[in-house]
Backbone as a printed PyTorch tensor [residue, N CA C, xyz], in Angstrom:
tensor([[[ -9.3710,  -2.2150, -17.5810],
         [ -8.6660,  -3.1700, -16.7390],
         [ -7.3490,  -2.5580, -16.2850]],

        [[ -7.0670,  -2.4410, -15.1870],
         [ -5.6200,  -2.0850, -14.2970],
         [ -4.7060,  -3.0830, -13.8460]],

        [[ -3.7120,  -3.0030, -14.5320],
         [ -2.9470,  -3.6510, -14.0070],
         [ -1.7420,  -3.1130, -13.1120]],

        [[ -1.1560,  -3.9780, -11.9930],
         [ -0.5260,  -2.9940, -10.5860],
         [  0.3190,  -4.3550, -10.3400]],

        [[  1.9050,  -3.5080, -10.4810],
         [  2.6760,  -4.0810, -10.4500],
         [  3.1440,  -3.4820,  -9.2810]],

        [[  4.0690,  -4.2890,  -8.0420],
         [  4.4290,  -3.8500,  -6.4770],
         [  5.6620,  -4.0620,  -6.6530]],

        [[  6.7600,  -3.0400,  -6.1450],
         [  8.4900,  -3.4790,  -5.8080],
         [  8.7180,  -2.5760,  -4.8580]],

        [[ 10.0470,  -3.2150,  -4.6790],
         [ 10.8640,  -2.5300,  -3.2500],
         [ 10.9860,  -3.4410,  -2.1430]],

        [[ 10.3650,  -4.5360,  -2.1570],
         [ 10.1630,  -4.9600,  -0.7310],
         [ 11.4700,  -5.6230,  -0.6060]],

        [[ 11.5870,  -6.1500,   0.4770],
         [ 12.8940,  -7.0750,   0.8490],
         [ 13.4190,  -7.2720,   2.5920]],

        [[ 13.7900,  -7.4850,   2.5720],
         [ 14.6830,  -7.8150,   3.5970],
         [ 15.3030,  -6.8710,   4.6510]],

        [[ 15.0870,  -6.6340,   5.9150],
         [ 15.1900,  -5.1780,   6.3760],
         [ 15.4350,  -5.5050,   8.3110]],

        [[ 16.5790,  -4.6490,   8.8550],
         [ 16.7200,  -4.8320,  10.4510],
         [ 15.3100,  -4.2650,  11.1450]],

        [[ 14.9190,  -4.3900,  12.0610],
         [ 14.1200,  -3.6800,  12.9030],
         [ 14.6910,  -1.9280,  13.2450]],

        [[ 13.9360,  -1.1110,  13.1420],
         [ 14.2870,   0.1320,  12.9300],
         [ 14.1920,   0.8500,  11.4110]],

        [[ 14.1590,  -0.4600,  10.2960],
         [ 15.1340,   0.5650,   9.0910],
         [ 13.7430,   1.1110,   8.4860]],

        [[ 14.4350,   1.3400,   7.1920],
         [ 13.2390,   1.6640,   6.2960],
         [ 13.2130,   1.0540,   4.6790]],

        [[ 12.2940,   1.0020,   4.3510],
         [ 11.8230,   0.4640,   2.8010],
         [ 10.5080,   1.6560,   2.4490]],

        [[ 11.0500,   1.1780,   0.9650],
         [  9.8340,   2.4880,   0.1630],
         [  9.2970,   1.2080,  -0.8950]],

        [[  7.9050,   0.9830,  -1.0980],
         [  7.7340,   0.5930,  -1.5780],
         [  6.9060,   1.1790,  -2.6950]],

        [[  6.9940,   0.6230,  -4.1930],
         [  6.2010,   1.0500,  -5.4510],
         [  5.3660,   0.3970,  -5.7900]],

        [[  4.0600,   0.6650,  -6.5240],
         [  3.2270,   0.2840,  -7.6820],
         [  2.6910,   0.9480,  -8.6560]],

        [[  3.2040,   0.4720,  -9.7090],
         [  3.3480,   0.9930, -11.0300],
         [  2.0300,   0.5550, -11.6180]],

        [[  0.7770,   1.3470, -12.1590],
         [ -0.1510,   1.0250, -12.6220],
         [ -0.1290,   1.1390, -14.1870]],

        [[ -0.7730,   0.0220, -15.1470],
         [ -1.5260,   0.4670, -16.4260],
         [ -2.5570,  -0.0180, -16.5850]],

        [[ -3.3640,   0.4300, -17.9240],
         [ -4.1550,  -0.3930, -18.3780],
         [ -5.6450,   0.7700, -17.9340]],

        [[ -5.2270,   1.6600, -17.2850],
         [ -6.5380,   2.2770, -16.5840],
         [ -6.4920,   4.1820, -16.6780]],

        [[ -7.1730,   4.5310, -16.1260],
         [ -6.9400,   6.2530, -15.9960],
         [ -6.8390,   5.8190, -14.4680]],

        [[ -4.6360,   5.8380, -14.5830],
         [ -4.6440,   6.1430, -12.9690],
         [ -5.4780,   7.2100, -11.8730]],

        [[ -5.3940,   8.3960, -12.4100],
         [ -6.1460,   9.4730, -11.6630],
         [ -7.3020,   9.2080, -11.4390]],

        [[ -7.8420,   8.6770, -11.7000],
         [ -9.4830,   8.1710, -11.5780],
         [ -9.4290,   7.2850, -10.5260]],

        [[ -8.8380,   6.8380, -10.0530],
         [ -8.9620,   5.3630,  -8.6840],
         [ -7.8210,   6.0170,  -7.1510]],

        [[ -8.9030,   5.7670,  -6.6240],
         [ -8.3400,   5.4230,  -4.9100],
         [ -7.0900,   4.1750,  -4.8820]],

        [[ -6.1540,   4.5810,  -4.4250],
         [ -5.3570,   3.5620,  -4.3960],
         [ -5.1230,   3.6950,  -2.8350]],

        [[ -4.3090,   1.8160,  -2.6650],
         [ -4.6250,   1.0470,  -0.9900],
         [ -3.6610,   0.4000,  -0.8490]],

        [[ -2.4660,   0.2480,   0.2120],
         [ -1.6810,  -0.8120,   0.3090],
         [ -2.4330,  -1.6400,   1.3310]],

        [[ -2.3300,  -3.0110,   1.2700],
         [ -2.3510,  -3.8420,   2.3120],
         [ -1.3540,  -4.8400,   2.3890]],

        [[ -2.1840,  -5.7790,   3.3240],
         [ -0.7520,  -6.7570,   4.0530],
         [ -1.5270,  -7.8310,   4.3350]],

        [[ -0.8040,  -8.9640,   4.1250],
         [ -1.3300, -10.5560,   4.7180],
         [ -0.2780, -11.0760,   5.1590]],

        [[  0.2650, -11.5260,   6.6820],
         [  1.0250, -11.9410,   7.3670],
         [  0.8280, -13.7950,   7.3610]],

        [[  1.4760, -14.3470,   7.7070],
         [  1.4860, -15.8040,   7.5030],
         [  0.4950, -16.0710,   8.5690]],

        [[ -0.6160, -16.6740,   8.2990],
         [ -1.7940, -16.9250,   8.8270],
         [ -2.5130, -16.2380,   9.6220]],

        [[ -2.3190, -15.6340,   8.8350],
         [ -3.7220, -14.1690,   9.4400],
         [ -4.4340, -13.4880,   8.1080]],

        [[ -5.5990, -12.8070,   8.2210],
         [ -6.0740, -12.5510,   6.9220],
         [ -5.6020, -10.6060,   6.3180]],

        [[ -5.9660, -10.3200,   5.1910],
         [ -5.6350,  -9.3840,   4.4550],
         [ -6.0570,  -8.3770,   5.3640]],

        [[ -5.2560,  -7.3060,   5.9430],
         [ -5.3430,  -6.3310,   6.4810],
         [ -5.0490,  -4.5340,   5.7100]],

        [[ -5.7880,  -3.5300,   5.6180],
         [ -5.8960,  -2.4500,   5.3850],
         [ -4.4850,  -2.1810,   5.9540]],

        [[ -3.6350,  -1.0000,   5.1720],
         [ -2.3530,  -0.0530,   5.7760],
         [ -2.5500,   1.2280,   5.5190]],

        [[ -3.1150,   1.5810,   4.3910],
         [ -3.2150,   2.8090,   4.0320],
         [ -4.1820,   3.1460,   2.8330]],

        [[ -4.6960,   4.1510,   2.4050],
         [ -5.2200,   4.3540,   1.3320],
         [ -5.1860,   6.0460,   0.9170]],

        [[ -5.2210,   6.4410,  -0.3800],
         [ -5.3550,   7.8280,  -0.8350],
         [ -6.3470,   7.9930,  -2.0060]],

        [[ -6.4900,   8.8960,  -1.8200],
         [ -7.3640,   9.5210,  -2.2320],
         [ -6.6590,   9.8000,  -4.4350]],

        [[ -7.7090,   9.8730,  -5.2250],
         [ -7.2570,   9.8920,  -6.8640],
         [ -6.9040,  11.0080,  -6.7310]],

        [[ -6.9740,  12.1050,  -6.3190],
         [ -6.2340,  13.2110,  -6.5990],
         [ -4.3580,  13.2940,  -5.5790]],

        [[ -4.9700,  12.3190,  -4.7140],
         [ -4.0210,  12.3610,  -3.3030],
         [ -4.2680,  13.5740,  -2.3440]],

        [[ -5.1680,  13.9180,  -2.3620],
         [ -5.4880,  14.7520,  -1.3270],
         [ -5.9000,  14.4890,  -0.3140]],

        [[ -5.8890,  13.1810,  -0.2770],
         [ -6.4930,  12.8820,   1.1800],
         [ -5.9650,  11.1680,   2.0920]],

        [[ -5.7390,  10.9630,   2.6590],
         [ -4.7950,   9.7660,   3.3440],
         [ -5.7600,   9.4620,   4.5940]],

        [[ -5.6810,   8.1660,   4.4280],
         [ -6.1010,   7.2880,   5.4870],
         [ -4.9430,   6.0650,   6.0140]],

        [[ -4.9230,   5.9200,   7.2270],
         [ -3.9020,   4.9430,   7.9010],
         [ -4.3830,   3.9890,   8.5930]],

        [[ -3.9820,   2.9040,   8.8130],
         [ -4.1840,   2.1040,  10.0790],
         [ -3.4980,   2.2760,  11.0560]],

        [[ -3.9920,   2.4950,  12.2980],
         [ -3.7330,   2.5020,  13.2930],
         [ -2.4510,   2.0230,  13.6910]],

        [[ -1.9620,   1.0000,  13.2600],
         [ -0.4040,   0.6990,  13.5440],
         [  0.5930,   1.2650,  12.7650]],

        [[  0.3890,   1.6860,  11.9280],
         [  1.3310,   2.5470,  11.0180],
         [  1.3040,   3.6870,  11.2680]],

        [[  0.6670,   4.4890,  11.8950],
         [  0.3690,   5.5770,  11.6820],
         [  1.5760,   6.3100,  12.4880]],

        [[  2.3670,   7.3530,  11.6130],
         [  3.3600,   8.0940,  12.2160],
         [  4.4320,   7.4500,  11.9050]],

        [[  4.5390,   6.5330,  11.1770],
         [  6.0240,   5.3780,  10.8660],
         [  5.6680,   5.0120,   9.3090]],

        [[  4.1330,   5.4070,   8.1570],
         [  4.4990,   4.9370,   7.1330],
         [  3.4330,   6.2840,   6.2890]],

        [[  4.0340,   6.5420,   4.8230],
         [  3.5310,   7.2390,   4.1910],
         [  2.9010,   6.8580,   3.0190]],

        [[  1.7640,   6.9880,   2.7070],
         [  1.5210,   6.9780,   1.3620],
         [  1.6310,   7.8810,   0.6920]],

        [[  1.5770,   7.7480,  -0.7730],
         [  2.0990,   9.0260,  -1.8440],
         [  1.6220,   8.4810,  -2.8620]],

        [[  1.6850,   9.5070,  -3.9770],
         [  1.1030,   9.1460,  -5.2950],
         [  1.5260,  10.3630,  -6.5540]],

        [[  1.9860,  10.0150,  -7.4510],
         [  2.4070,  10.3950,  -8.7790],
         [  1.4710,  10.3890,  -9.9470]],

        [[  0.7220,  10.9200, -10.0840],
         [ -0.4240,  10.5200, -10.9530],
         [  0.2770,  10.8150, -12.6010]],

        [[  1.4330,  11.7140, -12.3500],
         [  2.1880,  11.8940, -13.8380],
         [  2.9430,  10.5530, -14.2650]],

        [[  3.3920,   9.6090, -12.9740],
         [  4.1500,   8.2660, -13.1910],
         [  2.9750,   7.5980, -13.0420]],

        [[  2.0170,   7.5270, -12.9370],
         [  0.9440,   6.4820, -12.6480],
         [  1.7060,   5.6180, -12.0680]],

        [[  1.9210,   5.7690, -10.7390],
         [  2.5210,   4.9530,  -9.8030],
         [  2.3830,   5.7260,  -8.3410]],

        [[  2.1890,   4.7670,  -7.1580],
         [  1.4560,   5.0340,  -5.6440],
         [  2.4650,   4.4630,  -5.0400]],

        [[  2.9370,   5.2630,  -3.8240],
         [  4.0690,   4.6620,  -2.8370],
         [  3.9220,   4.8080,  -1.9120]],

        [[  4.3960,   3.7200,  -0.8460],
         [  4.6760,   3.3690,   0.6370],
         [  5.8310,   3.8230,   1.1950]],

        [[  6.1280,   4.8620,   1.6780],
         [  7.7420,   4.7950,   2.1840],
         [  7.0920,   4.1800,   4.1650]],

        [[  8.2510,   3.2190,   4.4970],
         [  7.6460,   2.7190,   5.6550],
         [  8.9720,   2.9700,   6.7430]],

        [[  9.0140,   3.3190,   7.6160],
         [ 10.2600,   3.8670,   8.5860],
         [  9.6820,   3.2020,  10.0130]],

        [[ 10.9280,   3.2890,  10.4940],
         [ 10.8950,   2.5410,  11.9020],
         [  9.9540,   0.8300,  11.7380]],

        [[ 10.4600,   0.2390,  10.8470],
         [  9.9360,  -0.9650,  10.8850],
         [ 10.4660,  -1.9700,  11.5690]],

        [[  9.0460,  -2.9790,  12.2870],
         [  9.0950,  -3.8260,  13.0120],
         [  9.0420,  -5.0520,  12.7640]],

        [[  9.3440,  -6.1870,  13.3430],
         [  9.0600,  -7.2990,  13.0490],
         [  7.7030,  -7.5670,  12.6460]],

        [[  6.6860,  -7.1820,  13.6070],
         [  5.2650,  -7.2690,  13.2960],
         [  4.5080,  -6.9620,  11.7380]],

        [[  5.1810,  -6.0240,  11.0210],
         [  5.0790,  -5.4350,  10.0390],
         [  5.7720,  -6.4790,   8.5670]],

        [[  5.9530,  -7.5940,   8.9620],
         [  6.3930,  -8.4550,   8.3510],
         [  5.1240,  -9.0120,   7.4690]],

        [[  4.8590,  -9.0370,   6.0270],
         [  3.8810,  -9.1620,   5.5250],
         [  4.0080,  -9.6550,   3.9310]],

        [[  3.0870, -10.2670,   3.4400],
         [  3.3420, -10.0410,   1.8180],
         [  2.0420,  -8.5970,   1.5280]],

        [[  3.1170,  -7.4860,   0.7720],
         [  2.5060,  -6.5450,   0.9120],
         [  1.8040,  -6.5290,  -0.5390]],

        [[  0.1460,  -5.8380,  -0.8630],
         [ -0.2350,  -5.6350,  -2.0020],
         [ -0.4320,  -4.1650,  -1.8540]],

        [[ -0.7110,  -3.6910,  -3.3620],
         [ -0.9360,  -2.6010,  -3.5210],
         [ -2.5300,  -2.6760,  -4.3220]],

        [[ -3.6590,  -1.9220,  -4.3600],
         [ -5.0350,  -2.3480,  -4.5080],
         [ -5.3460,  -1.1430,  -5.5710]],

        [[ -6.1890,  -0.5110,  -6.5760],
         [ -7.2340,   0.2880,  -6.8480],
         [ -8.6470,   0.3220,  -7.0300]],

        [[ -9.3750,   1.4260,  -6.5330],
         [-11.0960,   1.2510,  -6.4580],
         [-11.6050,   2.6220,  -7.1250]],

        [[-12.1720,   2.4690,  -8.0330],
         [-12.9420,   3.5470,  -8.6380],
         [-13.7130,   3.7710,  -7.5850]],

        [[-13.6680,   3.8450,  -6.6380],
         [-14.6790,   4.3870,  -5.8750],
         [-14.0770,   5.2310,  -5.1780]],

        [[-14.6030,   6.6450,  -4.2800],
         [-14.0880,   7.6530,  -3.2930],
         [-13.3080,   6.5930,  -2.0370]],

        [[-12.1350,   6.9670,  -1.7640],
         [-11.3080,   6.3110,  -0.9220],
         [-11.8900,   7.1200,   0.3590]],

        [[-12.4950,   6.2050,   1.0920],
         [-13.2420,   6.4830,   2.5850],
         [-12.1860,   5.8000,   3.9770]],

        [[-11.3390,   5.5910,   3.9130],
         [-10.7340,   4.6730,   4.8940],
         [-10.7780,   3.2300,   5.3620]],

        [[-11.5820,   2.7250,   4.6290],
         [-12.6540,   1.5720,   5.2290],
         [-12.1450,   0.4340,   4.3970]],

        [[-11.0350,   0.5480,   3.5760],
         [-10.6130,  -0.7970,   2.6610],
         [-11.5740,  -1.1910,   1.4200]],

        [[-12.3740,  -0.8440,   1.0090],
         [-13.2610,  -1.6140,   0.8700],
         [-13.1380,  -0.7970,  -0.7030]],

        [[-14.1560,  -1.8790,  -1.6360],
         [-14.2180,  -1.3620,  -2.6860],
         [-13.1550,  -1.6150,  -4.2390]],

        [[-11.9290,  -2.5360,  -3.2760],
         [-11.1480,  -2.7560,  -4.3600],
         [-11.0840,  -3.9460,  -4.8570]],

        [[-11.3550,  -3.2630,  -6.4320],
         [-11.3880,  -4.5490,  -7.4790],
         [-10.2910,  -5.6190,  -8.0800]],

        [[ -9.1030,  -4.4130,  -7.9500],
         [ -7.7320,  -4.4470,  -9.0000],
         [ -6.5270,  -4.8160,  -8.0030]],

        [[ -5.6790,  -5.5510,  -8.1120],
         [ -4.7220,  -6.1070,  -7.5950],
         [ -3.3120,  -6.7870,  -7.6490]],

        [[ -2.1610,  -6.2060,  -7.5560],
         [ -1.1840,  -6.2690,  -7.4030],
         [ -0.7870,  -8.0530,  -7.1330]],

        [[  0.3950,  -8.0130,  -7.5980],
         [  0.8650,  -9.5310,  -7.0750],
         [  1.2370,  -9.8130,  -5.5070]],

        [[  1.5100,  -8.5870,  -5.1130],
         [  2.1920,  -8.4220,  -4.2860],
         [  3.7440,  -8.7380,  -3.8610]],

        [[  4.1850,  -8.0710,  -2.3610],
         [  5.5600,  -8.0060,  -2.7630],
         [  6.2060,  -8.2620,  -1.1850]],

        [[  7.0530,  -9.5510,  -1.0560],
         [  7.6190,  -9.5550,   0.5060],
         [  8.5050,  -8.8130,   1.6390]],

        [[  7.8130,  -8.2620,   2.1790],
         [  8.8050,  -7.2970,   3.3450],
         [  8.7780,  -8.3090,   4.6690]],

        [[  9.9260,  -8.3550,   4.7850],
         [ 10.7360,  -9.1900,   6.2880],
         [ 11.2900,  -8.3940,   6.8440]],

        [[ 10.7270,  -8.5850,   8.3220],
         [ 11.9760,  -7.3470,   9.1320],
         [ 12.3900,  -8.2530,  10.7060]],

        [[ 13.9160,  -8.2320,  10.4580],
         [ 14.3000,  -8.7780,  11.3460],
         [ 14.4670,  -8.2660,  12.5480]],

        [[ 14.4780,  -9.3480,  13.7600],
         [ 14.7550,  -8.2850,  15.0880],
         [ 16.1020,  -8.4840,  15.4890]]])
């Protein structure tokens, strides 16, 4: 069982930046694909990013792409978002996800889940 704890988020101008964390236990971090996503106030859970258990490999969504990074520490068993040039649109309660399964781009596959964590960005 994994447990995935999310911080960093908060409160932010249009333009700035936030890095966000999730701190995993309970599991063999290195073993799981880890995923941030996002659920905006009435709209449903959307894909942002995902990497690969070794981190060798990154997938984006299309709106992030070129403005947010994923990363991963497998010595901290902990996966990060640094997010730059943020927009209002990007306003979300953000989770952080893991899937024993090969991280393919496609969202899919994750069991384990974060509380998640609120990023607001003002214009």
């Amino acid at each position: 069982q994994v447990q995935l704890v999310e911080s960093g988020g908060g409160l932010v101008q249009a333009g700035g930046s936030l890095r966000l964390s999730c701190a995993a236990s309970g599991g063999t971090f290195s073993s799981y694909a880890m995923g941030w996503f996002r659920q905006a106030p009435g709209k449903e859970r959307e894909l942002v990013a995902e990497i690969s258990a070794r981190g060798g490999s990154t997938y984006y969504a299309e709106y992030v792409k070129g403005r947010f990074t994923i990363s991963r520490d497998n010595a901290k068993n902990t996966v990060y978002l640094q997010m730059n040039s943020l927009k209002p649109e990007d306003t979300a309660v953000y989770y952080c996800a893991a899937s024993p399964r090969v991280a393919t781009g496609s969202g899919l596959g994750y069991g384990y889940w974060g509380q998640g964590t609120q990023v607001t960005v003002s214009s």
